[in-house]
Coordinates of C-alpha atoms and ligand atoms in Angstrom, one line a residue:
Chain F
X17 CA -3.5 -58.5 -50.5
X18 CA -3.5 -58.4 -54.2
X19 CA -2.7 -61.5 -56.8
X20 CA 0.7 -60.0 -57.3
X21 CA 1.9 -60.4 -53.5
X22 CA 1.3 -63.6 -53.4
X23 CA 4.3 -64.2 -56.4
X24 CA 7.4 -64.4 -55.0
X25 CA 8.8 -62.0 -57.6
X26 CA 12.4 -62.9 -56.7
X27 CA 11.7 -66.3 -58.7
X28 CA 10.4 -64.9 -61.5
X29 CA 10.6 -65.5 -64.8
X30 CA 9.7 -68.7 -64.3
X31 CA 10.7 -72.0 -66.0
X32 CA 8.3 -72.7 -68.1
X33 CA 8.6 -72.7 -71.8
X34 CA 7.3 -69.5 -74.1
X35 CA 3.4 -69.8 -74.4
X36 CA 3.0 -72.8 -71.5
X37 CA -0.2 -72.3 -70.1
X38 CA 0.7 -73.3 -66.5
X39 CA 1.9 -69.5 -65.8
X40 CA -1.9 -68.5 -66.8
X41 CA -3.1 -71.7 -64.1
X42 CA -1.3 -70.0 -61.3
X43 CA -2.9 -66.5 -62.4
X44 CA -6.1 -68.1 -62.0
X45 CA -5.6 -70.5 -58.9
X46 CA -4.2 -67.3 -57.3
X47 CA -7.1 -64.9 -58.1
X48 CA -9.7 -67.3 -56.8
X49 CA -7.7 -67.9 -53.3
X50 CA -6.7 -64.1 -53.1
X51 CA -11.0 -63.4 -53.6
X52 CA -11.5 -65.6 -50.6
X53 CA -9.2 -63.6 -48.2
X54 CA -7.2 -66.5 -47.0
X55 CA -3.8 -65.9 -45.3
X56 CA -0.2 -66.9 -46.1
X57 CA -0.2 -68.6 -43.1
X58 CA -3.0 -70.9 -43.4
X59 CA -2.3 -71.9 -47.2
X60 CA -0.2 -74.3 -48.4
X61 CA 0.3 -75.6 -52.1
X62 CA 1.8 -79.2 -52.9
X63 CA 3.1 -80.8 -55.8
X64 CA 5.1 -84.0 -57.2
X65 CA 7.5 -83.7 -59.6
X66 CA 6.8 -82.4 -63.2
X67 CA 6.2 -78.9 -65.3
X68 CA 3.3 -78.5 -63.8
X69 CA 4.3 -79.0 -60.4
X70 CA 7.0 -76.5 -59.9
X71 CA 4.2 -74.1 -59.2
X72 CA 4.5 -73.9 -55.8
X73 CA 7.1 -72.8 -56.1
X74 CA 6.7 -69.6 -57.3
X75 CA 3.9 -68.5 -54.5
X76 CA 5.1 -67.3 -51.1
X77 CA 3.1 -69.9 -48.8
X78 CA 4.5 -72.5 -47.5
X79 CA 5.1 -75.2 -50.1
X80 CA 6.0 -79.0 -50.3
X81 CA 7.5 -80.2 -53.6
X82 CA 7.3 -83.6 -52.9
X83 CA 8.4 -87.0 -55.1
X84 CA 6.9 -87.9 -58.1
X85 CA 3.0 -89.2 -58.4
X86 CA 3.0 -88.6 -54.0
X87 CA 1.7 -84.9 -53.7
X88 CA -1.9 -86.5 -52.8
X89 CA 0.0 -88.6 -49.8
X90 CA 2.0 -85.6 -48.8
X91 CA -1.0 -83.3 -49.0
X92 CA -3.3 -85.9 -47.0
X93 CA -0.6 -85.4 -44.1
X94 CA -0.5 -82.3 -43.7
X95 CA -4.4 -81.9 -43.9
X96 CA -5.0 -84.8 -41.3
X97 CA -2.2 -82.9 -39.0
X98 CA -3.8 -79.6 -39.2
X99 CA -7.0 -79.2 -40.1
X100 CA -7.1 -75.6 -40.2
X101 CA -4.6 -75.1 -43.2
X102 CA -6.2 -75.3 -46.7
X103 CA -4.2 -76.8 -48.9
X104 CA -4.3 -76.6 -52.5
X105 CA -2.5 -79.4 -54.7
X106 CA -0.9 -78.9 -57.8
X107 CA -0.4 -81.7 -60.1
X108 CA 0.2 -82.9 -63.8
X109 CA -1.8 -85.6 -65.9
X110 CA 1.7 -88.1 -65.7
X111 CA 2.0 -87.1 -61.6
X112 CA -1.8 -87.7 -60.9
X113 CA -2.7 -90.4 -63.2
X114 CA 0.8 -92.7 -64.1
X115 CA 2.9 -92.9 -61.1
X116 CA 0.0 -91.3 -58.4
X117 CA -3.0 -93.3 -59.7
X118 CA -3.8 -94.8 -56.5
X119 CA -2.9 -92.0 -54.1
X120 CA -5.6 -90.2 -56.4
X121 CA -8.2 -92.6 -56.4
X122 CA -7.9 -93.0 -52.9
X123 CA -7.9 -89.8 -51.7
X124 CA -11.1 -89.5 -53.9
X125 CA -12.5 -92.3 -51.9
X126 CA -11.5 -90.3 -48.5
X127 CA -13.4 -87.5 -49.7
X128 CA -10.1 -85.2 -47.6
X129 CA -10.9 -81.9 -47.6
X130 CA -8.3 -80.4 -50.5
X131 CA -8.9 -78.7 -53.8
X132 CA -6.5 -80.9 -56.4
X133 CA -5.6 -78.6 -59.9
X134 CA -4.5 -81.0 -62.7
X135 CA -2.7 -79.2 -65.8
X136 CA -3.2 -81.9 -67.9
X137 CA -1.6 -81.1 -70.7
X138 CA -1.4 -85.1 -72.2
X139 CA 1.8 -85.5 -72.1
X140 CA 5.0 -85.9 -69.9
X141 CA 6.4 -82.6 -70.4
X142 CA 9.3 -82.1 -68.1
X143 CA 11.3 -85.3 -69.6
X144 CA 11.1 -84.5 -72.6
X145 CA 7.1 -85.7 -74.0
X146 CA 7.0 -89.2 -73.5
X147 CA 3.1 -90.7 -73.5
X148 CA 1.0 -90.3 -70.6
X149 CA -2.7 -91.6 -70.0
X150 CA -4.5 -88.7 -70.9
X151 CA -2.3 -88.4 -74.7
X152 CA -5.3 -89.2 -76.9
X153 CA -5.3 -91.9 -79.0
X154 CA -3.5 -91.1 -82.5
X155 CA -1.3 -88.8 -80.8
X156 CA 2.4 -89.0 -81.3
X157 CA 5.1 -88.6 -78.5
X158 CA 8.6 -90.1 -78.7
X159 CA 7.3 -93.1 -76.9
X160 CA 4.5 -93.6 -79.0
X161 CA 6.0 -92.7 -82.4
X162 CA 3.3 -94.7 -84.4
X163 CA 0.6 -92.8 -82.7
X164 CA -1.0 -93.5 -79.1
X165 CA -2.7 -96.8 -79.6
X166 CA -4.3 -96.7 -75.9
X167 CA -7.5 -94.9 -74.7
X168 CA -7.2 -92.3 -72.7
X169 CA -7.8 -91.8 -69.0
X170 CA -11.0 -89.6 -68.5
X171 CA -9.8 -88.1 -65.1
X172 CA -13.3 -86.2 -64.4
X173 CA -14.8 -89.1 -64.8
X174 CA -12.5 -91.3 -62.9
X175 CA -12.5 -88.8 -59.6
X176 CA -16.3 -88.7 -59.8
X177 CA -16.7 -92.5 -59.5
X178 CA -14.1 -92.3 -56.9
X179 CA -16.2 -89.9 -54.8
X180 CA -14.9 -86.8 -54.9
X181 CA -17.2 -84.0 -53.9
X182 CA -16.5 -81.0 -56.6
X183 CA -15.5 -82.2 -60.0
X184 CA -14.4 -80.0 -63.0
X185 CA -13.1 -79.5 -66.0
X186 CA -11.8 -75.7 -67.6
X187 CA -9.0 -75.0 -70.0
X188 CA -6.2 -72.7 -69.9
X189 CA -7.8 -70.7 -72.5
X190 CA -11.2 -70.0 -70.4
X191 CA -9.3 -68.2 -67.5
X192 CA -12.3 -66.6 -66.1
X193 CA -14.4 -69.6 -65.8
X194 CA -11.6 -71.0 -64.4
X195 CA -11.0 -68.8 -61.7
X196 CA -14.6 -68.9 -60.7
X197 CA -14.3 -72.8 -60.8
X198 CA -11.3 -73.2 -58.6
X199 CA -13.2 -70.7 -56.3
X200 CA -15.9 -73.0 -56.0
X201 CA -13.5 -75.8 -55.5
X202 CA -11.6 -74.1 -52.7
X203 CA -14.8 -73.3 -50.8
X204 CA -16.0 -76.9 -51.1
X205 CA -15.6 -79.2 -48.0
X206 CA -14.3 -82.5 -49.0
X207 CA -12.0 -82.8 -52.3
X208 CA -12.2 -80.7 -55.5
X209 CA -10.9 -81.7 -58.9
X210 CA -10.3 -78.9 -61.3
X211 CA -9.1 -80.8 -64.6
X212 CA -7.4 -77.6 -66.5
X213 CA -6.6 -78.7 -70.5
X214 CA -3.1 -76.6 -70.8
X215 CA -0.9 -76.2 -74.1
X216 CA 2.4 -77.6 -74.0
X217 CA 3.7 -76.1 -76.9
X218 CA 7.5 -77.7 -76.4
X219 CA 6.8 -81.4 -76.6
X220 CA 3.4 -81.6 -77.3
X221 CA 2.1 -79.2 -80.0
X222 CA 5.2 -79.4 -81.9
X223 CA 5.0 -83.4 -82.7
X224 CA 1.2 -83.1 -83.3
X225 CA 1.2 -80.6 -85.8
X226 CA -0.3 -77.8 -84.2
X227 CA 3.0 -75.4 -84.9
X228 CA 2.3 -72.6 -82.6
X229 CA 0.5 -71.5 -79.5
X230 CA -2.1 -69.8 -81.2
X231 CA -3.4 -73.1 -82.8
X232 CA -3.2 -75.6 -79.7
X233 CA -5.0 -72.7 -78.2
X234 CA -7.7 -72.4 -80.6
X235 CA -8.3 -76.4 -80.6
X236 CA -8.8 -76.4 -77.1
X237 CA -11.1 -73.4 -77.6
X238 CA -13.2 -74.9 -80.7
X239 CA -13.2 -78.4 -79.0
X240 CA -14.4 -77.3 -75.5
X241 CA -18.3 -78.6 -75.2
X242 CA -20.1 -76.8 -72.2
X243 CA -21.7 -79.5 -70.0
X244 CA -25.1 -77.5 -70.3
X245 CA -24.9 -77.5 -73.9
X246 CA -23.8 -81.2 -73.9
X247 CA -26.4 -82.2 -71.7
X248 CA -28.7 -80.6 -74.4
X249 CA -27.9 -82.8 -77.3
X250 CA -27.6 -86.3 -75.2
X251 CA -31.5 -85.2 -74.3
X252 CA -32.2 -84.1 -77.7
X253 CA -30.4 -87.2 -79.3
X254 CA -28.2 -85.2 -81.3
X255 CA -24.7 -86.1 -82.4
X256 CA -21.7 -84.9 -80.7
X257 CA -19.1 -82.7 -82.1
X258 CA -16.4 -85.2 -82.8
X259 CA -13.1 -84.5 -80.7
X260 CA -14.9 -82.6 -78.0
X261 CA -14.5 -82.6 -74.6
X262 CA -17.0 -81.5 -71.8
X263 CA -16.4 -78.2 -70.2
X264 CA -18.1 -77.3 -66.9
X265 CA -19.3 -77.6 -63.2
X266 CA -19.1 -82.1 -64.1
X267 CA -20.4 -82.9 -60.4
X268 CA -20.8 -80.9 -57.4
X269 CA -22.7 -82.9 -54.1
X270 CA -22.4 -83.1 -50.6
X271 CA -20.5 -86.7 -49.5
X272 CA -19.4 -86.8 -46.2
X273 CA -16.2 -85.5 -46.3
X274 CA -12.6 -85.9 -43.8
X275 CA -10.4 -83.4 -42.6
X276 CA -13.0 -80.4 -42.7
X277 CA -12.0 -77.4 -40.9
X278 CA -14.4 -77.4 -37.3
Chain C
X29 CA -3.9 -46.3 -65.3
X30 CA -1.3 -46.9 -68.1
X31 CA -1.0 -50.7 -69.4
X32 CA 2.4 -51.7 -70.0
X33 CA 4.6 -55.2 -70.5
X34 CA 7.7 -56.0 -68.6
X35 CA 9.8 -57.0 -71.1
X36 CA 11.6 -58.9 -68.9
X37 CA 9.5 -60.9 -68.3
X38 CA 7.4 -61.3 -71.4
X39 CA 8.3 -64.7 -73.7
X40 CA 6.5 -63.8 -76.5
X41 CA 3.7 -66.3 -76.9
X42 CA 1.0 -63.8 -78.1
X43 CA -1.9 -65.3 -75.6
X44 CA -2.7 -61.3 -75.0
X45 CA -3.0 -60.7 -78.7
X46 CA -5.3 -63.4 -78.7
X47 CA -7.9 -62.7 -75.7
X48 CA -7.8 -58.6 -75.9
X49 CA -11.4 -57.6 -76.5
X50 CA -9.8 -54.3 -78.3
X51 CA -6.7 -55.5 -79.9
X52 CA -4.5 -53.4 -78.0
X53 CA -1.6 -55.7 -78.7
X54 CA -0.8 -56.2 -81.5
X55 CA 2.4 -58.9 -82.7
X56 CA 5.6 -57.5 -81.6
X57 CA 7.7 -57.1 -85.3
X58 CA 11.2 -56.5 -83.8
X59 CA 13.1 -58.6 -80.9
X60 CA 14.0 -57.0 -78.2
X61 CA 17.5 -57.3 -76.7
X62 CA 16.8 -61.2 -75.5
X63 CA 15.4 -62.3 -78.6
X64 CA 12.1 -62.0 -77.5
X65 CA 9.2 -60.2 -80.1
X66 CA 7.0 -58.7 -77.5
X67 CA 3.8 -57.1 -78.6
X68 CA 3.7 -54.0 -79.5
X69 CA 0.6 -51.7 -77.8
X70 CA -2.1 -49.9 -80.1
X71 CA -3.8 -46.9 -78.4
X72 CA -3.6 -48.4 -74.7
X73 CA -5.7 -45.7 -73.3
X74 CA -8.7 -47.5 -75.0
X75 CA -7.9 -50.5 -72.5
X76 CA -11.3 -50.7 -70.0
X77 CA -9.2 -51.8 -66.8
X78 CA -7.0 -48.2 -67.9
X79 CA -10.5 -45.8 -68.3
X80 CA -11.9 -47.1 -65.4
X81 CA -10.5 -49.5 -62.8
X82 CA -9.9 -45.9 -60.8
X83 CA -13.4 -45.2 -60.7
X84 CA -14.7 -48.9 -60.0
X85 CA -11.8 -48.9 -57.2
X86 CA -10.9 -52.9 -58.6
X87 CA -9.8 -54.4 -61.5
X88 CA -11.8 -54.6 -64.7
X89 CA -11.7 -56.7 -67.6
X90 CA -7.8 -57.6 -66.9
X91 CA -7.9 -61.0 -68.9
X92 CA -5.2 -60.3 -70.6
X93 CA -3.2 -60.3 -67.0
X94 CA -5.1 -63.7 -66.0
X95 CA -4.0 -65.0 -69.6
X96 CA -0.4 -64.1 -69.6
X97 CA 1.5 -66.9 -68.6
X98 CA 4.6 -65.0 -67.8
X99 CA 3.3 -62.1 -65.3
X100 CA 4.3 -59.5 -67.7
X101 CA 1.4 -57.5 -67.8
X102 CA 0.3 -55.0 -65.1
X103 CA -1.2 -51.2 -65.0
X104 CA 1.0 -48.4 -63.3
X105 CA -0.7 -45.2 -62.4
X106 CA 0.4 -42.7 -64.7
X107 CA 2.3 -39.7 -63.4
X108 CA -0.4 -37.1 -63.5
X109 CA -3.7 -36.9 -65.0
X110 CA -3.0 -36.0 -68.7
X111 CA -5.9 -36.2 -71.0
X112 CA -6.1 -38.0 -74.3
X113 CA -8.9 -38.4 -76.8
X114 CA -10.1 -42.1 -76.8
X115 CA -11.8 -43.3 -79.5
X116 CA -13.8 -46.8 -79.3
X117 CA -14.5 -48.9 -81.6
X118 CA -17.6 -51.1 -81.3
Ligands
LIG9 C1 9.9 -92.0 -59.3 C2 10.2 -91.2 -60.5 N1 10.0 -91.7 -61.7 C3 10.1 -91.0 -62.8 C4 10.6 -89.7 -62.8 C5 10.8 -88.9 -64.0 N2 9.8 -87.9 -64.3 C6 10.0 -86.6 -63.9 S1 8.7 -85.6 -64.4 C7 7.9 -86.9 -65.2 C8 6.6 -86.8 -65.9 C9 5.8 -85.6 -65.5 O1 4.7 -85.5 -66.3 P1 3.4 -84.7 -65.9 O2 3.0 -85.1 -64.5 O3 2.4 -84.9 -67.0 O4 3.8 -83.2 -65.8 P2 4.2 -82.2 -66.9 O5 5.7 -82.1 -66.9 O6 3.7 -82.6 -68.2 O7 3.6 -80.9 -66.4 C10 8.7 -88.1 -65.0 C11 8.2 -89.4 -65.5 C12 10.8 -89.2 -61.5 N3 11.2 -87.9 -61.3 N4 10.6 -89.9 -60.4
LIG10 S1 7.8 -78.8 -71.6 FE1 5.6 -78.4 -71.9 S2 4.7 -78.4 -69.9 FE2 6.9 -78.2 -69.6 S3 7.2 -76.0 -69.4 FE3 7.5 -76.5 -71.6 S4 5.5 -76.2 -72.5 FE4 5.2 -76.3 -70.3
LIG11 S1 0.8 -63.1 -72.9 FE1 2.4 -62.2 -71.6 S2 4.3 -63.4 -72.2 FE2 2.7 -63.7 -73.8 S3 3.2 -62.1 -75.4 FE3 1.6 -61.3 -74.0 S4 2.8 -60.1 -72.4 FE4 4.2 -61.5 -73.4

């Protein structure tokens, strides 16, 4: 197989807005599970409700496209009913981290054996940009008009104290790196968190002054601190770029893990 | 191979222009029928993934395929072998 036959090209276009970077998560996700040879029939992708999680439904495996915040509970069944299926969730920053906070926490805890990609693009895009936890403080979004006045939710962090056994965080902008981390992730036991920073020019970008694709993409870029490098300049003392955000491979042990393939 | 860009598929958002190593695509100046400015394409041939991705039997370079949101970007073999003078800038 080739990354293109696992599209199902009768869908396409798809939804997503000009320049939305989840079209370029599902390149990746796809190249990394189509380099591991898995079949059709033994991959199945889950999402809640969201931009971000109509992805599934534009791959040919089975799918589930479940309620909103509950793709963790759905995905948990179907991994616990068979463990010979690898299944890869799809998810956004308002799905995983609003409404399925605990679902994701908990399936941290469980250590079950799935590989979870978050698009966060910090904000709820699909209704129309509402504030999520991960919208940075200072940020606008019609429900914070005066600027986000909350901290934000580090999710790398979060699914690393949780016990989660692969933890990561790309952008949409690094594709490669990305495909090599979801990879990684996929070939992991227990459960991978890939954290991918996506533009969402349509509700985002537009109310936080970054007009075009072009420039939400070239923050992300110029703001994107390898872990290597920021491991460097914590040991050296050194400040830290202001606005950055780690980049990088953030954990990666061996937990015991649930619902491993025998 | 030849690089080209369903215009059908392609929204416009310029991610290729951004990423391509060579500039091959450049910002599309007119819209097409849908109202869409697809990029335009300066000397494909000089595309990596179009000299050579025959030879290596896979697929190199191609992030401008991984990048594009939309699926709009892909390499077709080209009808027969016709040789053109490539000239690469480095
Ligand atoms: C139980 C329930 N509450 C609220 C909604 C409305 N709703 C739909 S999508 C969404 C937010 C999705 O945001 P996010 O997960 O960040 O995904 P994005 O659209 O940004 O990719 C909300 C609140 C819903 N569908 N179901
Ligand atoms: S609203 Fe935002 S997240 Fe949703 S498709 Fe548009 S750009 Fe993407
Ligand atoms: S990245 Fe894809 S959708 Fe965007 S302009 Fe290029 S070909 Fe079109």
């Amino acid at each position: 197989m080739t990354v293109e036959d696992w599209f199902r090209h009768d869908r396409l276009p798809h939804i997503f807005c000009a320049g939305c970077g989840n079209g370029s998560i599902i390149n990746s996700t796809l190249e990394a599970v189509d380099s591991l040879n898995w079949k059709v029939d033994e991959t199945v992708f889950v999402s809640g409700i969201g931009c971000s999680s109509r992805a599934p439904g534009y791959i040919v495996t089975d799918s589930l496209h479940t309620t909103h915040g509950r793709a963790l509970a759905f995905a948990t069944g179907v991994k616990m009913a068979n463990h010979d299926l690898n299944v890869v969730v799809f998810t956004g920053d308002g799905d995983l981290s609003a409404i399925g906070g605990n679902h994701f926490i908990h399936a941290c805890r469980r250590n079950i054996d799935l590989t979870v990609i978050c698009m966060n693009n910090q904000i709820y895009g699909m209704t129309g940009g509402q504030g999520s936890p991960c919208t940075p403080t200072g940020a606008l979004s019609t429900t914070t008009p005066y600027g986000m006045d909350e901290p934000a939710f580090d999710l790398c962090d979060l699914a690393t104290a949780a016990g989660a056994n692969f933890v990561s965080r790309w952008t949409s902008y690094h594709v490669r790196e990305l495909t090599r981390s979801i990879k990684l992730g996929l070939q992991k036991p227990g459960l991978s968190f890939i954290e991918v920073m996506v533009q969402c020019p349509t509700n985002y970008g537009r109310r936080n002054r970054l007009r075009d694709v072009e420039a939400m993409v070239s923050k992300m870029r110029d703001h994107a601190l390898l872990k290597e490098k920021y491991d460097r300049l914590v040991a050296e003392r050194k400040p830290i770029p202001e606005g950055s955000f780690v980049v990088g491979t953030l954990t990666d042990r061996n937990l015991p893990a649930l619902g491993v393939r025998r | 191979m030849k690089l080209v860009i369903d215009d059908v598929r392609c929204k416009g958002c310029n991610l290729c222009v951004m990423v391509c190593p060579y500039h091959i695509f450049q910002e599309g100046r007119r819209p097409n029928r849908r109202g869409v400015f697809v990029p335009e394409l300066d000397r494909p041939e000089r595309c990596t993934n179009c000299r050579l991705s025959q030879l290596y039997k896979r697929r190199l370079c191609g992030v401008c395929q991984t990048i594009c949101p939309d699926q709009a970007i892909k390499w077709v073999p080209e009808a027969k072998h016709e040789p053109h003078k490539v000239v690469i800038e480095y």
